[in-house]
Amino acid sequence: VCSGQDHSPVSLANANFALSIPSMAVGAETVYVAYRSFDRTNRSSHLETAAYDIKTGKELQRKTIVVPLVHGPRVADGLRLSNDGNVLAYAETHEPGLILLISTTDLSEIRRSEHLPFRPEDRHRLFAGFEAGGLLAFASNRADGIHFFRVDPRTLNVVSESTTGGPHQPDVGVRS
């Protein structure tokens, strides 16, 4: 159970908080939730998505999406709402990687990529969400500096990337 606005509890069916923490995004009147559900052997190949009314906590819709199989704990790197409120972007930046675009209208999958443009030497991978121009922003820590790249949500291809000059950056609170 997760408490929302006005302490209205919402049910997260099949959630296992020891293996996966739900990611949330908030729209004008809706809270969106995405989390992996696990079987008895701690394997997961399903992403549970749901939308709840902020004021009442009432479930508005729910959908299960098939995702790459993982075993054991899994950390999502975020669920982000597009600037226009029409698309959710869900990301898992560690192998097997996943970028999943989801319609807020019916929680259906719009498009996905399981091939993230990170390299093996990328540490502290970060999904920052939608930029003002609508591109998806990612970053990672490399030996030669911080690497930034932007992905076009229409194609899920990298459209720009850059690396800050200088030596390896110290850990600055970004998850690995």
PDB file of C-alpha atoms in Angstrom:
ATOM      1  CA  VAL A   1       0.000   0.000   0.000  1.00  0.00           C
ATOM      2  CA  CYS A   2       1.222   3.475  -0.867  1.00  0.00           C
ATOM      3  CA  SER A   3      -0.189   6.643   0.651  1.00  0.00           C
ATOM      4  CA  GLY A   4      -1.151   9.385  -1.756  1.00  0.00           C
ATOM      5  CA  GLN A   5      -2.615  12.853  -1.437  1.00  0.00           C
ATOM      6  CA  ASP A   6      -4.990  13.179   1.555  1.00  0.00           C
ATOM      7  CA  HIS A   7      -3.655   9.853   2.879  1.00  0.00           C
ATOM      8  CA  SER A   8      -5.782   7.814   0.483  1.00  0.00           C
ATOM      9  CA  PRO A   9      -4.081   4.399   0.337  1.00  0.00           C
ATOM     10  CA  VAL A  10      -3.606   2.758  -3.032  1.00  0.00           C
ATOM     11  CA  SER A  11      -2.988  -0.933  -3.548  1.00  0.00           C
ATOM     12  CA  LEU A  12       0.090  -2.069  -5.468  1.00  0.00           C
ATOM     13  CA  ALA A  13      -0.831  -5.641  -6.379  1.00  0.00           C
ATOM     14  CA  ASN A  14       2.092  -8.113  -6.481  1.00  0.00           C
ATOM     15  CA  ALA A  15       4.572  -5.475  -5.284  1.00  0.00           C
ATOM     16  CA  ASN A  16       7.629  -6.787  -3.432  1.00  0.00           C
ATOM     17  CA  PHE A  17       9.381  -3.792  -1.882  1.00  0.00           C
ATOM     18  CA  ALA A  18      12.388  -5.927  -0.922  1.00  0.00           C
ATOM     19  CA  LEU A  19      13.074  -6.531  -4.632  1.00  0.00           C
ATOM     20  CA  SER A  20      11.822  -3.398  -6.388  1.00  0.00           C
ATOM     21  CA  ILE A  21      10.766   0.059  -5.229  1.00  0.00           C
ATOM     22  CA  PRO A  22       7.879   1.578  -7.192  1.00  0.00           C
ATOM     23  CA  SER A  23       8.622   4.618  -9.363  1.00  0.00           C
ATOM     24  CA  MET A  24       6.067   7.420  -9.442  1.00  0.00           C
ATOM     25  CA  ALA A  25       5.254  10.389 -11.635  1.00  0.00           C
ATOM     26  CA  VAL A  26       2.636  13.015 -10.872  1.00  0.00           C
ATOM     27  CA  GLY A  27       0.409  14.761 -13.385  1.00  0.00           C
ATOM     28  CA  ALA A  28      -2.162  17.498 -12.818  1.00  0.00           C
ATOM     29  CA  GLU A  29      -4.743  15.150 -11.276  1.00  0.00           C
ATOM     30  CA  THR A  30      -3.152  11.722 -11.584  1.00  0.00           C
ATOM     31  CA  VAL A  31      -0.386   9.746  -9.895  1.00  0.00           C
ATOM     32  CA  TYR A  32       1.268   7.163 -12.150  1.00  0.00           C
ATOM     33  CA  VAL A  33       3.084   4.179 -10.649  1.00  0.00           C
ATOM     34  CA  ALA A  34       5.347   1.586 -12.271  1.00  0.00           C
ATOM     35  CA  TYR A  35       7.025  -1.357 -10.567  1.00  0.00           C
ATOM     36  CA  ARG A  36       8.179  -4.864 -11.338  1.00  0.00           C
ATOM     37  CA  SER A  37       6.158  -7.798 -10.032  1.00  0.00           C
ATOM     38  CA  PHE A  38       8.049 -10.942  -9.007  1.00  0.00           C
ATOM     39  CA  ASP A  39       7.203 -14.622  -8.891  1.00  0.00           C
ATOM     40  CA  ARG A  40       8.041 -16.980  -5.988  1.00  0.00           C
ATOM     41  CA  THR A  41      11.563 -17.546  -7.349  1.00  0.00           C
ATOM     42  CA  ASN A  42      12.295 -13.779  -7.345  1.00  0.00           C
ATOM     43  CA  ARG A  43      12.134 -13.545 -11.136  1.00  0.00           C
ATOM     44  CA  SER A  44      10.386 -10.731 -12.926  1.00  0.00           C
ATOM     45  CA  SER A  45       9.330 -10.250 -16.516  1.00  0.00           C
ATOM     46  CA  HIS A  46       6.400  -7.912 -15.865  1.00  0.00           C
ATOM     47  CA  LEU A  47       6.123  -4.210 -15.246  1.00  0.00           C
ATOM     48  CA  GLU A  48       2.939  -3.261 -13.425  1.00  0.00           C
ATOM     49  CA  THR A  49       1.645   0.206 -14.295  1.00  0.00           C
ATOM     50  CA  ALA A  50      -1.275   2.006 -12.709  1.00  0.00           C
ATOM     51  CA  ALA A  51      -2.882   5.424 -12.621  1.00  0.00           C
ATOM     52  CA  TYR A  52      -4.658   6.826  -9.551  1.00  0.00           C
ATOM     53  CA  ASP A  53      -6.769   9.895  -8.941  1.00  0.00           C
ATOM     54  CA  ILE A  54      -4.700  12.198  -6.695  1.00  0.00           C
ATOM     55  CA  LYS A  55      -7.634  13.355  -4.570  1.00  0.00           C
ATOM     56  CA  THR A  56      -9.444  10.075  -3.983  1.00  0.00           C
ATOM     57  CA  GLY A  57      -6.753   7.430  -4.455  1.00  0.00           C
ATOM     58  CA  LYS A  58      -9.162   5.595  -6.773  1.00  0.00           C
ATOM     59  CA  GLU A  59      -7.469   3.412  -9.374  1.00  0.00           C
ATOM     60  CA  LEU A  60      -8.243   4.810 -12.812  1.00  0.00           C
ATOM     61  CA  GLN A  61      -6.469   2.170 -14.881  1.00  0.00           C
ATOM     62  CA  ARG A  62      -3.923  -0.629 -14.621  1.00  0.00           C
ATOM     63  CA  LYS A  63      -1.835  -2.480 -17.188  1.00  0.00           C
ATOM     64  CA  THR A  64       0.883  -5.144 -17.118  1.00  0.00           C
ATOM     65  CA  ILE A  65       3.689  -4.833 -19.672  1.00  0.00           C
ATOM     66  CA  VAL A  66       6.107  -7.660 -20.509  1.00  0.00           C
ATOM     67  CA  VAL A  67       9.720  -6.549 -19.945  1.00  0.00           C
ATOM     68  CA  PRO A  68      13.146  -8.268 -20.005  1.00  0.00           C
ATOM     69  CA  LEU A  69      13.520 -11.066 -17.453  1.00  0.00           C
ATOM     70  CA  VAL A  70      15.556 -10.304 -14.338  1.00  0.00           C
ATOM     71  CA  HIS A  71      16.292 -12.326 -11.218  1.00  0.00           C
ATOM     72  CA  GLY A  72      16.614 -10.705  -7.823  1.00  0.00           C
ATOM     73  CA  PRO A  73      16.498  -7.035  -6.836  1.00  0.00           C
ATOM     74  CA  ARG A  74      15.997  -4.514  -9.605  1.00  0.00           C
ATOM     75  CA  VAL A  75      16.288  -0.748  -9.429  1.00  0.00           C
ATOM     76  CA  ALA A  76      14.292   1.387 -11.818  1.00  0.00           C
ATOM     77  CA  ASP A  77      15.955   4.632 -12.770  1.00  0.00           C
ATOM     78  CA  GLY A  78      12.738   6.519 -12.889  1.00  0.00           C
ATOM     79  CA  LEU A  79       9.300   7.080 -14.271  1.00  0.00           C
ATOM     80  CA  ARG A  80       9.018  10.528 -15.811  1.00  0.00           C
ATOM     81  CA  LEU A  81       6.065  12.405 -17.276  1.00  0.00           C
ATOM     82  CA  SER A  82       6.494  14.304 -20.555  1.00  0.00           C
ATOM     83  CA  ASN A  83       6.022  18.060 -20.538  1.00  0.00           C
ATOM     84  CA  ASP A  84       2.672  17.744 -22.334  1.00  0.00           C
ATOM     85  CA  GLY A  85       1.497  15.017 -19.929  1.00  0.00           C
ATOM     86  CA  ASN A  86       0.822  12.482 -22.700  1.00  0.00           C
ATOM     87  CA  VAL A  87       3.776  10.109 -22.276  1.00  0.00           C
ATOM     88  CA  LEU A  88       5.499   8.337 -19.411  1.00  0.00           C
ATOM     89  CA  ALA A  89       9.139   7.300 -19.807  1.00  0.00           C
ATOM     90  CA  TYR A  90      10.317   4.376 -17.671  1.00  0.00           C
ATOM     91  CA  ALA A  91      14.009   3.443 -17.592  1.00  0.00           C
ATOM     92  CA  GLU A  92      16.239   0.718 -16.191  1.00  0.00           C
ATOM     93  CA  THR A  93      19.841   1.647 -17.002  1.00  0.00           C
ATOM     94  CA  HIS A  94      21.609  -1.572 -15.937  1.00  0.00           C
ATOM     95  CA  GLU A  95      21.689  -4.810 -17.936  1.00  0.00           C
ATOM     96  CA  PRO A  96      19.313  -5.762 -19.252  1.00  0.00           C
ATOM     97  CA  GLY A  97      18.619  -2.114 -20.032  1.00  0.00           C
ATOM     98  CA  LEU A  98      15.220  -0.737 -20.930  1.00  0.00           C
ATOM     99  CA  ILE A  99      13.660   2.512 -22.071  1.00  0.00           C
ATOM    100  CA  LEU A 100       9.898   2.162 -22.234  1.00  0.00           C
ATOM    101  CA  LEU A 101       7.499   4.870 -23.427  1.00  0.00           C
ATOM    102  CA  ILE A 102       3.939   4.505 -22.147  1.00  0.00           C
ATOM    103  CA  SER A 103       0.774   6.399 -23.115  1.00  0.00           C
ATOM    104  CA  THR A 104      -0.927   8.170 -20.202  1.00  0.00           C
ATOM    105  CA  THR A 105      -4.253   7.735 -22.003  1.00  0.00           C
ATOM    106  CA  ASP A 106      -4.465   3.959 -21.543  1.00  0.00           C
ATOM    107  CA  LEU A 107      -1.044   2.910 -20.144  1.00  0.00           C
ATOM    108  CA  SER A 108      -0.247   1.096 -23.380  1.00  0.00           C
ATOM    109  CA  GLU A 109       3.304   0.705 -24.615  1.00  0.00           C
ATOM    110  CA  ILE A 110       4.210   3.228 -27.310  1.00  0.00           C
ATOM    111  CA  ARG A 111       7.768   2.080 -27.996  1.00  0.00           C
ATOM    112  CA  ARG A 112      10.774   0.545 -26.296  1.00  0.00           C
ATOM    113  CA  SER A 113      14.457  -0.027 -26.606  1.00  0.00           C
ATOM    114  CA  GLU A 114      16.460  -2.658 -24.776  1.00  0.00           C
ATOM    115  CA  HIS A 115      19.699  -1.273 -26.232  1.00  0.00           C
ATOM    116  CA  LEU A 116      20.767   1.714 -24.178  1.00  0.00           C
ATOM    117  CA  PRO A 117      23.764   3.653 -25.465  1.00  0.00           C
ATOM    118  CA  PHE A 118      25.820   3.149 -22.312  1.00  0.00           C
ATOM    119  CA  ARG A 119      29.270   1.594 -22.494  1.00  0.00           C
ATOM    120  CA  PRO A 120      30.689  -1.000 -20.083  1.00  0.00           C
ATOM    121  CA  GLU A 121      32.938   1.678 -18.545  1.00  0.00           C
ATOM    122  CA  ASP A 122      29.952   3.904 -17.734  1.00  0.00           C
ATOM    123  CA  ARG A 123      29.451   4.143 -14.003  1.00  0.00           C
ATOM    124  CA  HIS A 124      26.651   5.831 -12.096  1.00  0.00           C
ATOM    125  CA  ARG A 125      24.168   5.723 -14.945  1.00  0.00           C
ATOM    126  CA  LEU A 126      21.372   8.249 -14.623  1.00  0.00           C
ATOM    127  CA  PHE A 127      18.052   8.786 -16.387  1.00  0.00           C
ATOM    128  CA  ALA A 128      17.087  12.432 -15.922  1.00  0.00           C
ATOM    129  CA  GLY A 129      13.757  12.381 -17.785  1.00  0.00           C
ATOM    130  CA  PHE A 130      12.321  14.734 -20.385  1.00  0.00           C
ATOM    131  CA  GLU A 131      14.141  17.967 -21.219  1.00  0.00           C
ATOM    132  CA  ALA A 132      12.234  21.153 -22.054  1.00  0.00           C
ATOM    133  CA  GLY A 133      12.504  20.311 -25.778  1.00  0.00           C
ATOM    134  CA  GLY A 134      11.017  16.843 -25.242  1.00  0.00           C
ATOM    135  CA  LEU A 135      14.216  14.790 -25.569  1.00  0.00           C
ATOM    136  CA  LEU A 136      15.116  12.132 -22.991  1.00  0.00           C
ATOM    137  CA  ALA A 137      18.250  12.989 -20.993  1.00  0.00           C
ATOM    138  CA  PHE A 138      20.815  10.494 -19.667  1.00  0.00           C
ATOM    139  CA  ALA A 139      24.232  10.813 -18.023  1.00  0.00           C
ATOM    140  CA  SER A 140      27.024   8.589 -16.766  1.00  0.00           C
ATOM    141  CA  ASN A 141      30.378   8.883 -15.050  1.00  0.00           C
ATOM    142  CA  ARG A 142      33.408   7.835 -17.142  1.00  0.00           C
ATOM    143  CA  ALA A 143      37.153   7.910 -16.583  1.00  0.00           C
ATOM    144  CA  ASP A 144      37.401  10.950 -18.871  1.00  0.00           C
ATOM    145  CA  GLY A 145      34.533  12.867 -17.211  1.00  0.00           C
ATOM    146  CA  ILE A 146      30.759  13.019 -17.108  1.00  0.00           C
ATOM    147  CA  HIS A 147      29.069  11.784 -20.298  1.00  0.00           C
ATOM    148  CA  PHE A 148      25.718  13.311 -21.314  1.00  0.00           C
ATOM    149  CA  PHE A 149      23.452  12.120 -24.091  1.00  0.00           C
ATOM    150  CA  ARG A 150      19.976  12.908 -25.341  1.00  0.00           C
ATOM    151  CA  VAL A 151      17.568  10.492 -26.985  1.00  0.00           C
ATOM    152  CA  ASP A 152      14.727  11.333 -29.369  1.00  0.00           C
ATOM    153  CA  PRO A 153      11.561   9.691 -27.948  1.00  0.00           C
ATOM    154  CA  ARG A 154      10.145   9.239 -31.478  1.00  0.00           C
ATOM    155  CA  THR A 155      12.988   6.903 -32.509  1.00  0.00           C
ATOM    156  CA  LEU A 156      14.832   6.160 -29.235  1.00  0.00           C
ATOM    157  CA  ASN A 157      18.074   7.024 -31.038  1.00  0.00           C
ATOM    158  CA  VAL A 158      20.806   9.220 -29.586  1.00  0.00           C
ATOM    159  CA  VAL A 159      20.637  12.680 -31.157  1.00  0.00           C
ATOM    160  CA  SER A 160      23.425  14.376 -29.206  1.00  0.00           C
ATOM    161  CA  GLU A 161      26.158  13.489 -26.758  1.00  0.00           C
ATOM    162  CA  SER A 162      29.097  15.117 -25.059  1.00  0.00           C
ATOM    163  CA  THR A 163      31.630  14.418 -22.342  1.00  0.00           C
ATOM    164  CA  THR A 164      32.930  17.000 -19.926  1.00  0.00           C
ATOM    165  CA  GLY A 165      36.691  17.365 -20.117  1.00  0.00           C
ATOM    166  CA  GLY A 166      38.910  16.447 -17.245  1.00  0.00           C
ATOM    167  CA  PRO A 167      39.599  13.534 -15.010  1.00  0.00           C
ATOM    168  CA  HIS A 168      37.189  11.021 -13.571  1.00  0.00           C
ATOM    169  CA  GLN A 169      34.570  12.752 -11.460  1.00  0.00           C
ATOM    170  CA  PRO A 170      34.143  11.709  -7.816  1.00  0.00           C
ATOM    171  CA  ASP A 171      30.947  10.126  -6.595  1.00  0.00           C
ATOM    172  CA  VAL A 172      28.431  12.906  -6.116  1.00  0.00           C
ATOM    173  CA  GLY A 173      25.354  11.077  -4.902  1.00  0.00           C
ATOM    174  CA  VAL A 174      24.329   9.605  -8.252  1.00  0.00           C
ATOM    175  CA  ARG A 175      23.176   5.983  -8.023  1.00  0.00           C
ATOM    176  CA  SER A 176      25.301   3.309  -9.606  1.00  0.00           C
TER     177      SER A 176
END
